[in-house]
Short mmCIF file of C-alpha atoms in Angstrom, two decimals:
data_model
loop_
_atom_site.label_atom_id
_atom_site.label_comp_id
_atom_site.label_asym_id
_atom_site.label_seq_id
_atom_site.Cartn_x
_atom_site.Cartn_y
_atom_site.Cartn_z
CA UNK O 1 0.00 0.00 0.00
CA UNK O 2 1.61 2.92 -1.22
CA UNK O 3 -0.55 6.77 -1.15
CA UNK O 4 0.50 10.11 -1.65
CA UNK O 5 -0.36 12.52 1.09
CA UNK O 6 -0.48 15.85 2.14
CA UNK O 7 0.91 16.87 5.61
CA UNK O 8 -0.79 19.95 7.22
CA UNK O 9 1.50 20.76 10.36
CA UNK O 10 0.05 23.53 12.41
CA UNK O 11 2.02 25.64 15.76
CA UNK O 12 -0.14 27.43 18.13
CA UNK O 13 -1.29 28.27 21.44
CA UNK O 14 -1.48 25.02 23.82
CA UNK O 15 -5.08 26.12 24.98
CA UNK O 16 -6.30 25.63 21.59
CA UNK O 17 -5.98 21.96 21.47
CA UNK O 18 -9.43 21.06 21.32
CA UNK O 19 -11.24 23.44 19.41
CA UNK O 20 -8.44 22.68 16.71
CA UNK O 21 -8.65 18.99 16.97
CA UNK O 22 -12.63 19.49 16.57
CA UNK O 23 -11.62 21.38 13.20
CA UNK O 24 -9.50 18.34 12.19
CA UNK O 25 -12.12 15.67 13.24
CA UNK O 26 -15.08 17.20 10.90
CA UNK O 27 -13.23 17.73 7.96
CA UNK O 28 -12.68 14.61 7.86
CA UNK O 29 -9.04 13.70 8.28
CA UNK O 30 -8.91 10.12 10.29
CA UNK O 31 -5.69 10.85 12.32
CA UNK O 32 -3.30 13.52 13.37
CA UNK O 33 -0.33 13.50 15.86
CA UNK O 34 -0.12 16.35 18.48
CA UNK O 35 3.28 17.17 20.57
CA UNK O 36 3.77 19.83 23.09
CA UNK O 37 6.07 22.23 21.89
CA UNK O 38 8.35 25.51 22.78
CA UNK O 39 9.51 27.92 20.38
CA UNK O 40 9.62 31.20 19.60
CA UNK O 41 7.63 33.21 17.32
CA UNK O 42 7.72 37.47 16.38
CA UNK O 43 4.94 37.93 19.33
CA UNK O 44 7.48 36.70 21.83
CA UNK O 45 10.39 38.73 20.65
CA UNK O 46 12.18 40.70 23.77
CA UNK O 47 13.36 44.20 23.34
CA UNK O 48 16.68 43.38 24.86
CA UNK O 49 17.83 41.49 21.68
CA UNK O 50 18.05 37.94 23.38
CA UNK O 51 15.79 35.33 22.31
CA UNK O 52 13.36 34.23 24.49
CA UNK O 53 13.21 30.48 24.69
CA UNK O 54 9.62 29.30 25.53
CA UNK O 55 9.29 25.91 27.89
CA UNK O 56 8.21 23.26 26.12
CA UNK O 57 4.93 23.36 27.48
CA UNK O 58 3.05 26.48 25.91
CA UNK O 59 2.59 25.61 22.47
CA UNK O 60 1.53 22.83 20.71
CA UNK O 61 2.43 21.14 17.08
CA UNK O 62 -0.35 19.10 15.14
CA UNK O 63 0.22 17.07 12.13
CA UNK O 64 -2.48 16.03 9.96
CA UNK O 65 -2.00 13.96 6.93
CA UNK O 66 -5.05 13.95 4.21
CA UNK O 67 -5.83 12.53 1.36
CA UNK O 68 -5.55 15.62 -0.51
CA UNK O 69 -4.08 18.86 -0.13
CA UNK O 70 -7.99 20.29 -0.34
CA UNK O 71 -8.15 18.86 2.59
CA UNK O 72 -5.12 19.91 4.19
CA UNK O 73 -5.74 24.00 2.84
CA UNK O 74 -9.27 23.84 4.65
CA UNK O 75 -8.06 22.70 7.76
CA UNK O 76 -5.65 25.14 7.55
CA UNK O 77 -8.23 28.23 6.39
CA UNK O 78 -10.69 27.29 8.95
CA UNK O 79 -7.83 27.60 11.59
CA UNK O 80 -6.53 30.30 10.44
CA UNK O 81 -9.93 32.36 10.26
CA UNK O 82 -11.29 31.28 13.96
CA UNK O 83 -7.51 31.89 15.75
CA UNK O 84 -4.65 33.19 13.92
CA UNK O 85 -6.50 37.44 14.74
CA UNK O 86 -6.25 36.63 18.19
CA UNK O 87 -3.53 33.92 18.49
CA UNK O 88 -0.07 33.39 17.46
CA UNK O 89 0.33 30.43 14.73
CA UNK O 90 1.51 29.04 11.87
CA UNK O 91 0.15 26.13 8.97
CA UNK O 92 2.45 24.99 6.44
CA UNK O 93 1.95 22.43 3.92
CA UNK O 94 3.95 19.51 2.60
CA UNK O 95 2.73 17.86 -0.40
CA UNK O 96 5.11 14.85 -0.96
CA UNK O 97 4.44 12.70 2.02
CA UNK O 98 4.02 8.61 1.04
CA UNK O 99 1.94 6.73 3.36
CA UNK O 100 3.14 3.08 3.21
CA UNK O 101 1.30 1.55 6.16
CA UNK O 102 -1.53 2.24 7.88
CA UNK O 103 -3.82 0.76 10.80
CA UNK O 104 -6.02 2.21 13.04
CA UNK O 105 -4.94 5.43 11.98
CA UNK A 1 28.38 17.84 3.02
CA UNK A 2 25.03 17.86 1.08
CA UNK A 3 22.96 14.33 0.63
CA UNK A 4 19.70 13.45 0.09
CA UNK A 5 18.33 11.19 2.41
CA UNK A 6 14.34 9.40 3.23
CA UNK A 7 12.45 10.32 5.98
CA UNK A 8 10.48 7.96 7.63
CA UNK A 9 8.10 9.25 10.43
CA UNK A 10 6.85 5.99 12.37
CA UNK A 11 3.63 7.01 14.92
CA UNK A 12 2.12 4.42 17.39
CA UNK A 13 1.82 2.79 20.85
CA UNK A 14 4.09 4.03 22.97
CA UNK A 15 4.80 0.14 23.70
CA UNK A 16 6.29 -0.47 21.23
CA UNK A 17 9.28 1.88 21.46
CA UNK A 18 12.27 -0.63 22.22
CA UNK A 19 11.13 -3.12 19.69
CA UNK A 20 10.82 -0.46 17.08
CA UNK A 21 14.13 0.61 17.68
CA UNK A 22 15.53 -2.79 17.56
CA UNK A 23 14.08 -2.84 14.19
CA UNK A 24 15.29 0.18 13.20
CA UNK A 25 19.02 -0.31 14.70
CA UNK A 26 19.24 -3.85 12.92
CA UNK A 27 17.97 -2.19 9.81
CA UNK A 28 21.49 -0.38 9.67
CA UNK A 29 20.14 3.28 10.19
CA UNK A 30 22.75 5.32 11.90
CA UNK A 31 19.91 6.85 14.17
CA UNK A 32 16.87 7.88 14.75
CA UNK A 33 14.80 10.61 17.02
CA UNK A 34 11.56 9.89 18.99
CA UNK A 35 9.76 12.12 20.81
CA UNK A 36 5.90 11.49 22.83
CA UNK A 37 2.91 12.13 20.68
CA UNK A 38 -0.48 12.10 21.31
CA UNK A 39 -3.43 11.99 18.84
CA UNK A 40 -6.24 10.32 17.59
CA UNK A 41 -6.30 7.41 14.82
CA UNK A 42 -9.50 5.88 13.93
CA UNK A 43 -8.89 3.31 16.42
CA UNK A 44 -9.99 6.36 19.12
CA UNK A 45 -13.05 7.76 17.61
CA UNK A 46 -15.80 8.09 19.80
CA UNK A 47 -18.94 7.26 18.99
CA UNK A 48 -20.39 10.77 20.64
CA UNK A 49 -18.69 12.21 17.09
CA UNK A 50 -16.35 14.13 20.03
CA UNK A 51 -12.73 14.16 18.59
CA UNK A 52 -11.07 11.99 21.71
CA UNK A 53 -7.56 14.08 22.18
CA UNK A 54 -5.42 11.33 23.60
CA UNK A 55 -2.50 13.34 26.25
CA UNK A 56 0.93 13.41 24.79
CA UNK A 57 1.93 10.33 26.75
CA UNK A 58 0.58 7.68 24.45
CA UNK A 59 2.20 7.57 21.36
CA UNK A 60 5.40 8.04 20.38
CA UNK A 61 6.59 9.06 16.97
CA UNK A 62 10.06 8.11 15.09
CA UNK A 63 11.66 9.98 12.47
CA UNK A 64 14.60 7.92 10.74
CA UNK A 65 16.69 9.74 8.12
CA UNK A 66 17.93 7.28 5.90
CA UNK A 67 20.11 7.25 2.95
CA UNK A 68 18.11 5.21 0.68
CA UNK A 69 14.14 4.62 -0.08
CA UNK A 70 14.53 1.23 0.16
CA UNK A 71 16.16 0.98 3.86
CA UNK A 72 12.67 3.07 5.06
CA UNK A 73 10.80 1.11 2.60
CA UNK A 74 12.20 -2.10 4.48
CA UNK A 75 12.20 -0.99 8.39
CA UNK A 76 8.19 0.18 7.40
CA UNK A 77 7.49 -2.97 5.99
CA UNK A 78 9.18 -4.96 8.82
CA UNK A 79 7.37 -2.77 11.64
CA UNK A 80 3.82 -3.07 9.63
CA UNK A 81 4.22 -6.52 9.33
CA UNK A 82 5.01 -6.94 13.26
CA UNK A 83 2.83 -4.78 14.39
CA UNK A 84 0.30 -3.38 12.78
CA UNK A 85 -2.55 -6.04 13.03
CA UNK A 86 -2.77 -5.68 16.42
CA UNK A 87 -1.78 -2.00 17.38
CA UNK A 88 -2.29 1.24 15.39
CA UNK A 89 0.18 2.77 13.89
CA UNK A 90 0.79 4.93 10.30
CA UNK A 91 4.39 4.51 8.25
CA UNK A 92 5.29 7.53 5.98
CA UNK A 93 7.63 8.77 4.37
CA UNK A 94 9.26 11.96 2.31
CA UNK A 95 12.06 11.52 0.02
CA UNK A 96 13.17 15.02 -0.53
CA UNK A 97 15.35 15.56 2.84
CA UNK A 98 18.82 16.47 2.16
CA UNK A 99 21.45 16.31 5.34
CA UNK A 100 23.82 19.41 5.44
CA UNK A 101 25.92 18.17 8.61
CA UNK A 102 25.89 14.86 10.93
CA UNK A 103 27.99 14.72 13.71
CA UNK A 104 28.00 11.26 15.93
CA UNK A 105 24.07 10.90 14.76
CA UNK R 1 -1.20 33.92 1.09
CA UNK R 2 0.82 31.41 0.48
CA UNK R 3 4.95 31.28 0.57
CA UNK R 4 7.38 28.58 -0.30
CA UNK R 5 9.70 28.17 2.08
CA UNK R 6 12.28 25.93 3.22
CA UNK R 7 12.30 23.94 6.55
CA UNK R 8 15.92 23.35 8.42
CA UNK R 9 15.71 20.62 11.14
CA UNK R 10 18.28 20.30 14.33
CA UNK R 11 18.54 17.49 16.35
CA UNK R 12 21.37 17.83 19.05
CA UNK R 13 21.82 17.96 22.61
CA UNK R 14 19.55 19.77 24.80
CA UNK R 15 21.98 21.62 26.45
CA UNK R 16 22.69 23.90 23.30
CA UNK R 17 19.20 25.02 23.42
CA UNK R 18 19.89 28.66 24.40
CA UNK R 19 23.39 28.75 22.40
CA UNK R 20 21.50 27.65 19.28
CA UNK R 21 18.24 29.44 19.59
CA UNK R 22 21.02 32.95 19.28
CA UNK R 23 22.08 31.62 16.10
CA UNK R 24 18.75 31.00 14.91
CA UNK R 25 17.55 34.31 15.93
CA UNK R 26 20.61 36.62 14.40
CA UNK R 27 20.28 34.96 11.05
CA UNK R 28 16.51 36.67 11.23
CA UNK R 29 14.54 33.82 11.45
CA UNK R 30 10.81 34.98 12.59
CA UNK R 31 10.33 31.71 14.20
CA UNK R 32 11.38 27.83 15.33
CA UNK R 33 9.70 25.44 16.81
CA UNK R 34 11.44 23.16 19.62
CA UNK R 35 10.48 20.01 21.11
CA UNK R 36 11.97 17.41 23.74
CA UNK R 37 13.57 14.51 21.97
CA UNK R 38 15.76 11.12 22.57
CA UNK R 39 16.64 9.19 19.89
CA UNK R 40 19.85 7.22 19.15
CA UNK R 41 23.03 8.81 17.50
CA UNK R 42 25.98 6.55 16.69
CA UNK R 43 27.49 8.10 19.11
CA UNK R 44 24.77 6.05 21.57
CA UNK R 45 25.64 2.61 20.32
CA UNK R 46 26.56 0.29 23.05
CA UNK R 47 28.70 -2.80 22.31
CA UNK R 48 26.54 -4.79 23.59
CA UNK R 49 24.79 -4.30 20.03
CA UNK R 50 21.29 -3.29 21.87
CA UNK R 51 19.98 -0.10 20.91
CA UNK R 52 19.77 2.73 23.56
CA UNK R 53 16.65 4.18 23.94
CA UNK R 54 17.29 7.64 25.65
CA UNK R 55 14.75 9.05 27.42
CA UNK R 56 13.13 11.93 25.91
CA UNK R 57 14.58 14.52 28.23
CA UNK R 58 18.21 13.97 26.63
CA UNK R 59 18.32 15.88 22.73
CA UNK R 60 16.12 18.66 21.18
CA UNK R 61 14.65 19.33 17.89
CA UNK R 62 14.59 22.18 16.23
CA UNK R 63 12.34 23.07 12.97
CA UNK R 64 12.66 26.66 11.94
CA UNK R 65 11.24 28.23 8.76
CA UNK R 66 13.19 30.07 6.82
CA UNK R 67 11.82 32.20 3.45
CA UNK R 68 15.43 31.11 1.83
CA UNK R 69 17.02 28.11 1.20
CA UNK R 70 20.30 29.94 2.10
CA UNK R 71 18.89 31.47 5.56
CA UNK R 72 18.97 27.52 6.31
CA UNK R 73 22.16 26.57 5.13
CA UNK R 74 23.62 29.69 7.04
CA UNK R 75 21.89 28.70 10.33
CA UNK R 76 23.12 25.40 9.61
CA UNK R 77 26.64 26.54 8.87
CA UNK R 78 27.53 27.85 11.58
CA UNK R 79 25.38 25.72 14.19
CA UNK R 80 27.84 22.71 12.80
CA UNK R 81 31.00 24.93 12.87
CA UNK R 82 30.55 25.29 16.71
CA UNK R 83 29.01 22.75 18.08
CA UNK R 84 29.79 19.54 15.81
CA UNK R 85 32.98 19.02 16.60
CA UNK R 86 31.96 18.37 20.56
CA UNK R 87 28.07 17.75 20.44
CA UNK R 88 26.32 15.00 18.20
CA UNK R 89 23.84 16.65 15.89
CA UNK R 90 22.17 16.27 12.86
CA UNK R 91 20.95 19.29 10.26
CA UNK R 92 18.53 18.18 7.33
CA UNK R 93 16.40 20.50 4.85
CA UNK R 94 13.22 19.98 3.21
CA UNK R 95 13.02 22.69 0.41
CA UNK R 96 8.96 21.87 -0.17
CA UNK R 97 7.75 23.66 2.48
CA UNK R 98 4.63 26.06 1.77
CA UNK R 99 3.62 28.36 4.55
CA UNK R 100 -0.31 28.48 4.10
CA UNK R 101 -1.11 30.78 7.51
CA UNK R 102 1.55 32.65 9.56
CA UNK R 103 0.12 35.50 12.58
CA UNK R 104 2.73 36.55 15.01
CA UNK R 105 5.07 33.67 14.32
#
């Protein structure tokens, strides 16, 4: 079993795990992998030059493969719409993912 | 230093972890990086059409880099074969990575 | 909107966090992304010839975005040029990257 895939991977705030995994759930992907996350994006940027390391605890990383890359670009404009005005966060896209086995997944 | 390498991401039950990695070490990969995932596969659907959001202690998720297809193609098929009936799991892969440095990894 | 761009993983030893996330930061990333890892380097191997499962406290992974394919391979650069030599690491590119959303990140 070989199928090409798209992999939506999306960065935000931790306290939007749910509503965002409720976005994944009715578009219909069947799976996605979550993992608590630190990092640093432009909102967390300290005047005094140095780079502010987040713990690995306040943001989270999904990834969500789909069938198609339709699939992947609504997740990703639904998200986008409901949390990115009020939220920091990122969605990027890769299209050349190979899913070669699959169960329960 | 500039090579293109595979990268298989392996995602299932945290269980699972040594014997994946004995899997993966006999395969001949030089290494490999796992880190705790949660998620949902179809396995945890619930029937209250809730998305289920497992915490990040169940899964775990390997990424291999390896320098051919066919060594991912081969520690996927191995793992699948082992495992797959009876736990969930997904096997992909992307074949457009290219290592710039490697140090003791 | 919607922006190629290329993404630069690190995989090294958690103690460089800080040290690397500088590096990261004066090249003018926006963003990275970093999350707990273990893993097995060859510099892990035991004689015994059983793999070595650290526990996920022990290496880090970095994923930064970066608008440039060079903006990676300069981050990359220089992370090997000081740390390589001492630390295991790993740096690998994926040039297929499309940024879909982006909002203070």
């Amino acid at each position: 079993m070989t199928k090409q895939a798209s992999k939506l991977v999306i960065v935000t705030e931790k306290l939007l795990l749910k509503k965002i995994a409720k976005i994944i759930d009715e578009a219909g992907a069947t799976g996605y992998t979550v993992v608590d996350a630190g990092g640093r994006g432009s909102r967390n940027v300290r005047s005094s030059g140095q780079p502010s390391v987040s713990d690995t605890q306040s943001n989270i990383k999904f990834e969500v493969l789909t069938p198609t890359r339709e699939m992947a670009v609504k997740i990703s404009d639904e998200v986008a719409a409901e949390f990115f005005d009020d939220y920091s966060g990122i969605a990027y896209l890769c299209d050349v993912m190979e899913v070669l086995h699959a169960h329960k997944f």
